[in-house]
Tab-separated table of C-alpha atoms and ligand atoms in Angstrom:
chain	number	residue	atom	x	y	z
A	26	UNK	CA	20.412	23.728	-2.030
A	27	UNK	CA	17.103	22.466	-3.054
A	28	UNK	CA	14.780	25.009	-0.822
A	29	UNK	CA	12.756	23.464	1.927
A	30	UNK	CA	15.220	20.416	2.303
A	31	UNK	CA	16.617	20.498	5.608
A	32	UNK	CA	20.356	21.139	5.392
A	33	UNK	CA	21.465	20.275	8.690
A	34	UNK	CA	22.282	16.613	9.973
A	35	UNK	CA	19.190	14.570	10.792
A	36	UNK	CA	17.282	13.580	13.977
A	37	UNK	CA	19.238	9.971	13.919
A	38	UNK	CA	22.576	11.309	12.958
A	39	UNK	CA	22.461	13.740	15.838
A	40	UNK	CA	21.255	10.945	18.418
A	41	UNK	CA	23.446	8.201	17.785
A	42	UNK	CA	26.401	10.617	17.997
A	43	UNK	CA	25.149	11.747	21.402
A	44	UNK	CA	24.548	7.704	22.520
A	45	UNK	CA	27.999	7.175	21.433
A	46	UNK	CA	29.154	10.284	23.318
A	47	UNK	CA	27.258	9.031	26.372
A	48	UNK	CA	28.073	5.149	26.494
A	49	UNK	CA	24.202	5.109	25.675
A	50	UNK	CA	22.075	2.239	24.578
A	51	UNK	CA	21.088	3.040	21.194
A	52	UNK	CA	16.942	2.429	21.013
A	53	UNK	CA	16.796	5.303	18.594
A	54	UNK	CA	18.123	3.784	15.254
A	55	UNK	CA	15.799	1.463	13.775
A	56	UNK	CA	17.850	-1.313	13.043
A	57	UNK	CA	18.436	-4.261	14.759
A	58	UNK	CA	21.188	-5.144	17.264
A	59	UNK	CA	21.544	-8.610	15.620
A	60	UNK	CA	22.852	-10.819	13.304
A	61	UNK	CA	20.750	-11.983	9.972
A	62	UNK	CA	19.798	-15.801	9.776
A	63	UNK	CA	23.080	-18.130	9.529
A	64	UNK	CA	21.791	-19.200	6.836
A	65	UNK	CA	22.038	-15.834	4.593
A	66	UNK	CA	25.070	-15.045	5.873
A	67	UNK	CA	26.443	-18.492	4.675
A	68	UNK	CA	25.316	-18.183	1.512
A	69	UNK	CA	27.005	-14.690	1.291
A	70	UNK	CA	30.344	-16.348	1.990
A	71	UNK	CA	29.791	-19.151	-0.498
A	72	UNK	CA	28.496	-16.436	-2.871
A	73	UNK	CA	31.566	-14.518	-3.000
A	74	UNK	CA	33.349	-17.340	-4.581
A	75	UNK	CA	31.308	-17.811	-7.779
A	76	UNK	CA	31.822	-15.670	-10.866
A	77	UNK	CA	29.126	-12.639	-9.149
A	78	UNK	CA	31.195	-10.050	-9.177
A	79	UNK	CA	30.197	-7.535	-12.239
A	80	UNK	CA	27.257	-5.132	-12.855
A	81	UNK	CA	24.188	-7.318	-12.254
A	82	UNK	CA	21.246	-6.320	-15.391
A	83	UNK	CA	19.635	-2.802	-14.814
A	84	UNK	CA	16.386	-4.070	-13.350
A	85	UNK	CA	17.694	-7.104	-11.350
A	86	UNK	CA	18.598	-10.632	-12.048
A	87	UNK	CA	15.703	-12.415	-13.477
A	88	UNK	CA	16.266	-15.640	-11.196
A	89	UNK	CA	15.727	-12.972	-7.903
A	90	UNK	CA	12.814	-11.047	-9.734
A	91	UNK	CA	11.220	-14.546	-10.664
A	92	UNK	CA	11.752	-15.723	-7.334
A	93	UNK	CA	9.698	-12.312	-6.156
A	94	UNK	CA	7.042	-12.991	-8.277
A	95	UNK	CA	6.180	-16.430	-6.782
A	96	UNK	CA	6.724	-15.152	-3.046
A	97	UNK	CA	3.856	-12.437	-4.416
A	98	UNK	CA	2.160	-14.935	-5.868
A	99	UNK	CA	1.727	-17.492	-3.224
A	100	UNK	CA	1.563	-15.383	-0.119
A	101	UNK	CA	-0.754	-12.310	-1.481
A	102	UNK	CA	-2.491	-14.337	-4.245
A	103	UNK	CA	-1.231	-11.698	-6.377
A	104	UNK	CA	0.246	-11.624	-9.737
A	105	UNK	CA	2.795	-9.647	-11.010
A	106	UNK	CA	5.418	-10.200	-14.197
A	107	UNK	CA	8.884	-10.849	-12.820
A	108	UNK	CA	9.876	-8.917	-16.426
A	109	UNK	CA	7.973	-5.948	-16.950
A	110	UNK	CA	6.577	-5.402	-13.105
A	111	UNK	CA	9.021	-5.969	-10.724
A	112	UNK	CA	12.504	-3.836	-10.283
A	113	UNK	CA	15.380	-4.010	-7.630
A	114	UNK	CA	16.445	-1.742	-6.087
A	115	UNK	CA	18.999	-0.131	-3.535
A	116	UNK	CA	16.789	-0.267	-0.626
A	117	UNK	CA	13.525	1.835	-0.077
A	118	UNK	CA	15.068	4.738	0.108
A	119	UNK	CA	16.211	4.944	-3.633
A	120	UNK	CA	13.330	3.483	-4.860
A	121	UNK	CA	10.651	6.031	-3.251
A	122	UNK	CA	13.377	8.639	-4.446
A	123	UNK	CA	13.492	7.226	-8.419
A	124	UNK	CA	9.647	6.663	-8.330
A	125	UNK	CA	9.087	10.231	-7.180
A	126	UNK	CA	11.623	11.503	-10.204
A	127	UNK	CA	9.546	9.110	-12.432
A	128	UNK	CA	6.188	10.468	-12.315
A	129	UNK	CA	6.310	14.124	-10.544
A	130	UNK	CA	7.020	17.369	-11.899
A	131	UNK	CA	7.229	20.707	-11.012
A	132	UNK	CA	3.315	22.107	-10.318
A	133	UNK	CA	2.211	19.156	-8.841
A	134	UNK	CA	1.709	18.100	-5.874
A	135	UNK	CA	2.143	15.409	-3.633
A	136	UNK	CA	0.365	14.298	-0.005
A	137	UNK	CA	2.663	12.750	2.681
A	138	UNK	CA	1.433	11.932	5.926
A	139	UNK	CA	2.575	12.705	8.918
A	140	UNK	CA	4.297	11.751	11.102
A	141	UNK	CA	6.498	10.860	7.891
A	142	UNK	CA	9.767	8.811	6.811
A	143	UNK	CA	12.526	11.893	6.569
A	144	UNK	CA	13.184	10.879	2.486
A	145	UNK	CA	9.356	11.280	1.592
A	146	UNK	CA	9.739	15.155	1.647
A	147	UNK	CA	13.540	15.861	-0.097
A	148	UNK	CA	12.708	13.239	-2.842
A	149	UNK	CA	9.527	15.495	-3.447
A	150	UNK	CA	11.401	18.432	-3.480
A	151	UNK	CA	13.970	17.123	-5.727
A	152	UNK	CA	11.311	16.399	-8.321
A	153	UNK	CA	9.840	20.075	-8.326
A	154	UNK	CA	6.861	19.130	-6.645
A	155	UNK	CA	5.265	20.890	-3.916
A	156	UNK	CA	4.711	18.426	-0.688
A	157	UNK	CA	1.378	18.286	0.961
A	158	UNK	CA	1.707	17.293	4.481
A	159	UNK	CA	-1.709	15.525	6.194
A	160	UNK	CA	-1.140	14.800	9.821
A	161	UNK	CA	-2.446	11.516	10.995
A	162	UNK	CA	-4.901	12.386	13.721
A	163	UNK	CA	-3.967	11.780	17.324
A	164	UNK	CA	-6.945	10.911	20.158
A	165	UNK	CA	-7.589	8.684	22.636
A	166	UNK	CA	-3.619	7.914	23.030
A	167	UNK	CA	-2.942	6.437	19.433
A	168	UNK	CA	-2.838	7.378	15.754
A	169	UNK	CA	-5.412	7.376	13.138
A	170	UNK	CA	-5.977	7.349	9.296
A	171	UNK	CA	-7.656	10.386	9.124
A	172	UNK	CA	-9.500	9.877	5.282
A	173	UNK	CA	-11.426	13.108	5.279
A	174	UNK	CA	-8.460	15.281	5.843
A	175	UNK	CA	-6.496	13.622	2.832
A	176	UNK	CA	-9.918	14.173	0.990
A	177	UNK	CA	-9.685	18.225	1.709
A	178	UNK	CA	-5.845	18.155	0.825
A	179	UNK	CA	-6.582	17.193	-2.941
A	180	UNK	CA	-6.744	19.869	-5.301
A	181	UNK	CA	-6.200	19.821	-9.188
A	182	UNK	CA	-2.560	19.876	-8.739
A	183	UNK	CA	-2.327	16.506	-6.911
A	184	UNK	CA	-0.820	14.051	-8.156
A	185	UNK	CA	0.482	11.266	-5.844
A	186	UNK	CA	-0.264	10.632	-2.491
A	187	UNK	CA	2.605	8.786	-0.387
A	188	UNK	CA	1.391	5.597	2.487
A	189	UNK	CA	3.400	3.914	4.607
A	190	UNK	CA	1.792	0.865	6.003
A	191	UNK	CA	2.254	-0.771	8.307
A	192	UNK	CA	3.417	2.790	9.721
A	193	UNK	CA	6.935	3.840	11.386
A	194	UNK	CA	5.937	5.328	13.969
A	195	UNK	CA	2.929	4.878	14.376
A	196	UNK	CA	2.493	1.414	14.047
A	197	UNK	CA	-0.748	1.328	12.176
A	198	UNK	CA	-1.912	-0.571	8.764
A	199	UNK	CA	-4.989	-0.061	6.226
A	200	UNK	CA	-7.876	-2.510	7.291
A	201	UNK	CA	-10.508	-3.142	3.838
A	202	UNK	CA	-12.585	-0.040	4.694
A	203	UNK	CA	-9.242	2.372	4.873
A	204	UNK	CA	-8.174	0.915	1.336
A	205	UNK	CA	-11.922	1.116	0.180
A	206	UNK	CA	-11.241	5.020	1.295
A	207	UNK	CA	-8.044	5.161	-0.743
A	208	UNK	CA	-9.140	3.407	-3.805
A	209	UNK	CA	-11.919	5.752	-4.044
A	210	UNK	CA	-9.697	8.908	-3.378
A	211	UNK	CA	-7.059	7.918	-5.833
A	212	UNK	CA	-9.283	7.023	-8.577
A	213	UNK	CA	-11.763	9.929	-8.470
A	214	UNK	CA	-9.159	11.547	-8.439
A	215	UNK	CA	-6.923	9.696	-11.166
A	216	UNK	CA	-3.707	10.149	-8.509
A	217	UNK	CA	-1.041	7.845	-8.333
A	218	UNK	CA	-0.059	5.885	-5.016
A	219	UNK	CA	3.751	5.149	-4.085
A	220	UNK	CA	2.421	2.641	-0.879
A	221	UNK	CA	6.281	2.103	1.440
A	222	UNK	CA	5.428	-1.291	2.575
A	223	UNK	CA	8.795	-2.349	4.394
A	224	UNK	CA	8.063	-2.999	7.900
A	225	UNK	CA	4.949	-5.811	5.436
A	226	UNK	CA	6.283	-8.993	7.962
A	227	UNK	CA	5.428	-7.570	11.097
A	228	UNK	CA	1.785	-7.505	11.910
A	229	UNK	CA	0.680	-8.387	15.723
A	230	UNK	CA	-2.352	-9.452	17.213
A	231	UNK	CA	-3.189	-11.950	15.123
A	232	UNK	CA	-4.398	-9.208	12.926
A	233	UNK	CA	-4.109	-9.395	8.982
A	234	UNK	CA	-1.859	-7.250	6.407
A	235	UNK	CA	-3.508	-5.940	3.380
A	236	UNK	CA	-0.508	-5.127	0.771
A	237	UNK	CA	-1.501	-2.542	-1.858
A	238	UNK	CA	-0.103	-5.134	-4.207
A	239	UNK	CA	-3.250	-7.061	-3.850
A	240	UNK	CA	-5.709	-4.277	-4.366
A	241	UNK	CA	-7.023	-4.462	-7.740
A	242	UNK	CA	-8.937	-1.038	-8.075
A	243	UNK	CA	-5.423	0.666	-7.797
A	244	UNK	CA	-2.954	-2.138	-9.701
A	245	UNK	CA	-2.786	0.651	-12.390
A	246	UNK	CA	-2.031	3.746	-10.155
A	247	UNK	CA	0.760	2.168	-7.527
A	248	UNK	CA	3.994	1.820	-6.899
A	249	UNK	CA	4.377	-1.276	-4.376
A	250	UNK	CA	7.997	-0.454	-2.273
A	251	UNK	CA	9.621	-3.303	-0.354
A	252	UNK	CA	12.509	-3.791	1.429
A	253	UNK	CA	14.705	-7.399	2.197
A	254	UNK	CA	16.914	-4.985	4.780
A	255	UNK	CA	13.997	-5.197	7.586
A	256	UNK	CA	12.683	-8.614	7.040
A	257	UNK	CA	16.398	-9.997	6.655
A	258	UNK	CA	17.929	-8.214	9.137
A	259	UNK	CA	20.178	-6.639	7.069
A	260	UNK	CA	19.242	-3.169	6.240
A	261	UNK	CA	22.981	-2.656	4.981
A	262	UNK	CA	23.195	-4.699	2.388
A	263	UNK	CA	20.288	-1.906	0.800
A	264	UNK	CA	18.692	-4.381	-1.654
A	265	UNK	CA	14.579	-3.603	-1.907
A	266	UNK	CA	12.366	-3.924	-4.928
A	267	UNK	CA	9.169	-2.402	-6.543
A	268	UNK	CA	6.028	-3.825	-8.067
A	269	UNK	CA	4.343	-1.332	-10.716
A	270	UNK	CA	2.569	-1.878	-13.793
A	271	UNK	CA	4.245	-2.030	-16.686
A	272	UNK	CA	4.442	1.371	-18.007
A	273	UNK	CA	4.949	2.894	-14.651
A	274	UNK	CA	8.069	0.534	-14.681
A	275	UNK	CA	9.061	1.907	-17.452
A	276	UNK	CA	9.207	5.205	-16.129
A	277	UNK	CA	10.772	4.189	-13.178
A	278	UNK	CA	13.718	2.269	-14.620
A	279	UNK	CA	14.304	4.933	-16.723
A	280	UNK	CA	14.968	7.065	-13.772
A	281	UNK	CA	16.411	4.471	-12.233
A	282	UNK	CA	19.761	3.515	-14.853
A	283	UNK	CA	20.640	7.060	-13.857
A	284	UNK	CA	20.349	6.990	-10.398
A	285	UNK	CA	22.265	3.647	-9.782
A	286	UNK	CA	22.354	1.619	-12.936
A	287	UNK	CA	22.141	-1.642	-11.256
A	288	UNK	CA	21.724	-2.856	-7.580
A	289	UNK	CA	24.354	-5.052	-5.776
A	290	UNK	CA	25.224	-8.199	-7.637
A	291	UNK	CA	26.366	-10.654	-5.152
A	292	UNK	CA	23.181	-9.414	-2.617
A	293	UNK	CA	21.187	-10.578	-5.357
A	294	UNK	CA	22.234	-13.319	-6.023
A	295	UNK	CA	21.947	-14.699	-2.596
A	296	UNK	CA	18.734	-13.132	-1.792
A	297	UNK	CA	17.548	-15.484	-5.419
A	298	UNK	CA	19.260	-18.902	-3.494
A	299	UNK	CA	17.718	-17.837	-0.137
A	300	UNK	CA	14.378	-17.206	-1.292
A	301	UNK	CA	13.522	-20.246	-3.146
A	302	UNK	CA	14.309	-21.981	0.417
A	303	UNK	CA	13.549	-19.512	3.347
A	304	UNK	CA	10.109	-18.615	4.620
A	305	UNK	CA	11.270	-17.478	7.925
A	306	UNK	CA	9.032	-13.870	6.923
A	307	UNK	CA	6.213	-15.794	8.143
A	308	UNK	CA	7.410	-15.582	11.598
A	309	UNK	CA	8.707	-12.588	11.856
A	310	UNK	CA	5.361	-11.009	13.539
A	311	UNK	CA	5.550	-13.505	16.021
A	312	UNK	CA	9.140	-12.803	16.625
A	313	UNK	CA	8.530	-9.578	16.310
A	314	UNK	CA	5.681	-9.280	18.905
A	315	UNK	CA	7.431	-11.680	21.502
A	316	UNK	CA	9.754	-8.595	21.269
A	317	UNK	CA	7.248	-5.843	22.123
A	318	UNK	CA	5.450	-7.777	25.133
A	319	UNK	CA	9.041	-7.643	26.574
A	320	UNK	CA	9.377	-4.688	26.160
A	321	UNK	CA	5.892	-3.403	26.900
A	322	UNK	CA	6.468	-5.650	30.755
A	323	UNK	CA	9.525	-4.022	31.547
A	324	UNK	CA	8.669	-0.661	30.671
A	325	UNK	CA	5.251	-1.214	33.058
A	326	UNK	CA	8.242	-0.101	36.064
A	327	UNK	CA	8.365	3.106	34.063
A	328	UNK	CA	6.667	6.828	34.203
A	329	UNK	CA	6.052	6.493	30.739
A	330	UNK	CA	2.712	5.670	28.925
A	331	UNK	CA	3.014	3.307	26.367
A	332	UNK	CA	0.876	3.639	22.783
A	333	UNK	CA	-0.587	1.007	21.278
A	334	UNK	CA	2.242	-0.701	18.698
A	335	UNK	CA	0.071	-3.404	16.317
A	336	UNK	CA	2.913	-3.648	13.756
A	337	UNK	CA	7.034	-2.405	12.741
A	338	UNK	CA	9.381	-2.141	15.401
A	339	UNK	CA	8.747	0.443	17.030
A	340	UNK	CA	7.307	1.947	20.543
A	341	UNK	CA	5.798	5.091	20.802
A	342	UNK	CA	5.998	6.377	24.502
A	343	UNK	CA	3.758	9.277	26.027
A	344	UNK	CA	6.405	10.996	28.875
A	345	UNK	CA	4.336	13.504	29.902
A	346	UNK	CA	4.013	11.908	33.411
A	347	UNK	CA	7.954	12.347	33.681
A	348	UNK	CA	8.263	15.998	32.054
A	349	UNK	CA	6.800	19.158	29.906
A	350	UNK	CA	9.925	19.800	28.005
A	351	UNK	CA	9.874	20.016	23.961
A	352	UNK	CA	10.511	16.193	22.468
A	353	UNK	CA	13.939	17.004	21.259
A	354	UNK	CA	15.283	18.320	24.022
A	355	UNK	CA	13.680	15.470	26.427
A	356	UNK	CA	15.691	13.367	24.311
A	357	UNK	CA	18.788	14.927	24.311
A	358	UNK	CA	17.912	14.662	28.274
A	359	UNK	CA	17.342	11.322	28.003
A	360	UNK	CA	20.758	10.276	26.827
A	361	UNK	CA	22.803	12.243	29.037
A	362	UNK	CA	20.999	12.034	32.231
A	363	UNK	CA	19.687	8.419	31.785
A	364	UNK	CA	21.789	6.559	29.271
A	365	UNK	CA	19.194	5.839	26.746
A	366	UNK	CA	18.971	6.954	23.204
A	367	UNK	CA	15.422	7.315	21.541
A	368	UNK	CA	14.212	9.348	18.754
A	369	UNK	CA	11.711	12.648	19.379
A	370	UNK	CA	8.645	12.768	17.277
A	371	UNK	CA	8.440	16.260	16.083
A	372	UNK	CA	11.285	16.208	13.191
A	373	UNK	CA	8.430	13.721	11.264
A	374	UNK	CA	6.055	16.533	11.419
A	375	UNK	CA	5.382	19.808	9.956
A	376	UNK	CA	3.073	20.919	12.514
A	377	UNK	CA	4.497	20.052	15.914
A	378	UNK	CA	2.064	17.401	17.843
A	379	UNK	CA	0.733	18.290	21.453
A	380	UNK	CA	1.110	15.189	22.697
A	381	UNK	CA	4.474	14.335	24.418
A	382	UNK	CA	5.987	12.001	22.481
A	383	UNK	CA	9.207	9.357	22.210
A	384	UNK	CA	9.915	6.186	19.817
A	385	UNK	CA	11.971	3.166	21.041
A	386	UNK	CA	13.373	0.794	18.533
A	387	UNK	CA	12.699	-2.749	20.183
A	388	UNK	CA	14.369	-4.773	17.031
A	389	UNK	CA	17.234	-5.653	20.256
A	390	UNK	CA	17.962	-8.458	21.972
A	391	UNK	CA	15.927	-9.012	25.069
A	392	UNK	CA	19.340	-7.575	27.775
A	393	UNK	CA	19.105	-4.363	25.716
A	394	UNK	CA	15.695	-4.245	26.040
A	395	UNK	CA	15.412	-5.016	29.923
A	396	UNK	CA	18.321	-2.939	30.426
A	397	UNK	CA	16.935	0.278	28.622
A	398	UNK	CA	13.956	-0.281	30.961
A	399	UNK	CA	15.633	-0.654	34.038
A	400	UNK	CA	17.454	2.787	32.841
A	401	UNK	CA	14.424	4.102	31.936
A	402	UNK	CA	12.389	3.587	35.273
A	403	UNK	CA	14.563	5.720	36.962
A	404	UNK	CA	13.468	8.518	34.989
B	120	PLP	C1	8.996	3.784	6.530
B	120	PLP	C2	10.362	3.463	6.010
B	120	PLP	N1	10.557	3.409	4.684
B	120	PLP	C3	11.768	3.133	4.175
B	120	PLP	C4	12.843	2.882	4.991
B	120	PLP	C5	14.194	2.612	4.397
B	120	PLP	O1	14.329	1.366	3.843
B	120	PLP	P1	15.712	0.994	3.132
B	120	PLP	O2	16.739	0.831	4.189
B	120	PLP	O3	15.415	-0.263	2.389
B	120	PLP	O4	16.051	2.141	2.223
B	120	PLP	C6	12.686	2.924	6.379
B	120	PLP	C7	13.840	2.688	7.275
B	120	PLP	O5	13.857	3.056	8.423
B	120	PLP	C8	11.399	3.217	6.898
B	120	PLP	O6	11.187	3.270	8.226
């Protein structure tokens, strides 16, 4: 085993057994409880009766990468070549993995933040490299960026540093200062940045979302990760896609015809139909919000303190009004004694956080959600 790669099963796998176990609703996983539009799912069935059925090209069909380019184009003004800068993939999750492969090696080093996505760290491992973790600072009852502690991890070895924005858990983005912060760091530096952008659709507040694809200063450093699964949802189907310049693409899908040759054929060829059609991403913060206020109401008959949550899916709950106990076990607790599944904080962490904390899923439909808080106030 690759040392430093946790061998055991993980946080979610462990959880959803237990909900199972218990007859417990499941707000751990973070997927949602509900069906993609009718209209993807009806062009899957007609799909499966054309002539789609063989090893789509290594880097994607062109019709679905074209189609990505103009999405780019018109909604972030940005440009990028549907032939040398854009790649599908299978999901996020291979793509972080195959970029990491692509442009670490052993001696270098890589920052992840924490709290962190469980793949950042294994894929770094798996490359050689030597992970740097940064926690995100916690005050006042919410995460922060925290620029100057990134600044202090960089040494000569670094060679990457890892962002996921908007942020699972934490449910933060990069406003134009933070990327004015990163640009510098990365450049003066002359680091790479692999920015996990998949939870990109669901902004609240009104507020705006800066993708690193637009951000000039850094076009020749990044690796731009997306994901249809959480937009669509349909995070089985595992169909994502990068945006890199066009070396860096190079050394990606050179990785990548290795890792899985080609990405599913029939997914992508819906996803090319749907696209040119479907702009139902533009209100998925709204549905998306609706969601959270639910939530956030019914949950006001609980002991728990609720974080601020400006973007994903997620909740992050304070329970230190209900109990002292460690997060995993409170969760364990949770399930059994209450009936509701959620995910503890600390296996996202290195250094275990003070603060008591919990994550809800709230991509469910609203009788999940009111019943999970109705469970939940009797806590
Ligand atoms: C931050 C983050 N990145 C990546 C992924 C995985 O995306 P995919 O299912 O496309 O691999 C997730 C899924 O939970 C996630 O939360």
């Amino acid at each position: 085993m690759w040392k430093g790669i946790q061998e055991e099963e993980s946080v979610f796998t462990i959880m959803s057994a237990m909900a199972r176990q218990y007859n417990a609703i499941n707000l751990a996983q973070g997927f949602p409880n509900f069906e993609p539009d009718i209209g993807l799912t009806a062009a899957l069935s007609k799909m499966v009766s054309y002539s789609v059925h063989q090893y789509a090209p290594m880097a994607g069909l062109t019709i679905l990468r074209t189609a990505l380019a103009e999405k780019v184009a018109v909604y972030y003004g940005s440009v990028w070549d549907a032939e040398r800068e854009i790649t599908i993939s299978a999901g996020a999750t291979q793509a972080i993995y195959t970029a990491l492969q692509a442009c670490v090696k052993e001696g270098d080093e890589v920052i992840i933040i924490d709290p962190a996505y469980d793949s950042y760290r294994p894929g770094v491992l798996m490359a050689g490299a030597r992970p740097i973790h940064v926690p995100l600072t916690y005050n006042y009852g919410s995460f922060h960026w925290d620029w100057d502690a990134v600044r202090a991890a960089i040494t000569s070895q670094t060679k990457l540093i890892i962002i996921n924005q908007p942020h699972n858990p934490a449910g933060i983005f990069l406003s134009d200062n933070d990327w004015q912060e990163i640009e510098n760091l990365v450049v003066e530096n002359d680091l790479l940045l692999l920015c996990d952008e998949v939870y990109e659709h669901m902004v609240f507040d009104g507020k705006a979302f800066i993708s690193s694809c637009t951000r000039s200063a850094i076009r020749d450093r990044l690796f731009c990760v997306v994901s249809f699964g959480k937009t669509y949802h349909n995070t089985g189907w595992k169909v994502g896609y990068v945006l890199a310049q066009e070396d860096w693409t190079r050394r990606f899908r050179q990785v990548h015809q290795f890792v899985v040759f080609s990405v599913n054929s029939v997914a992508q060829h819906v996803f090319s139909q749907f696209l040119s059609t479907d702009d139902s991403y533009r209100y998925l913060s709204n549905f998306y919000q609706r969601k959270r206020d639910k939530f956030l109401q019914a949950m006001e008959n609980t002991r728990f303190s609720m974080l601020p949550s400006r973007s994903t899916y997620f909740q992050l709950a304070d329970y230190s009004r209900i109990s002292d106990e460690g997060d995993v076990d409170f969760c364990q607790r949770l399930i059994r004694e209450w009936g509701v599944a959620a995910i503890p904080l600390s296996p996202f962490m290195q250094k275990p956080l003070e603060a008591r904390l919990v994550r809800f899923c709230f991509a469910k439909t609203d009788d999940v959600l009111y019943e999970a808080a109705n469970r939940l106030s009797l806590c």
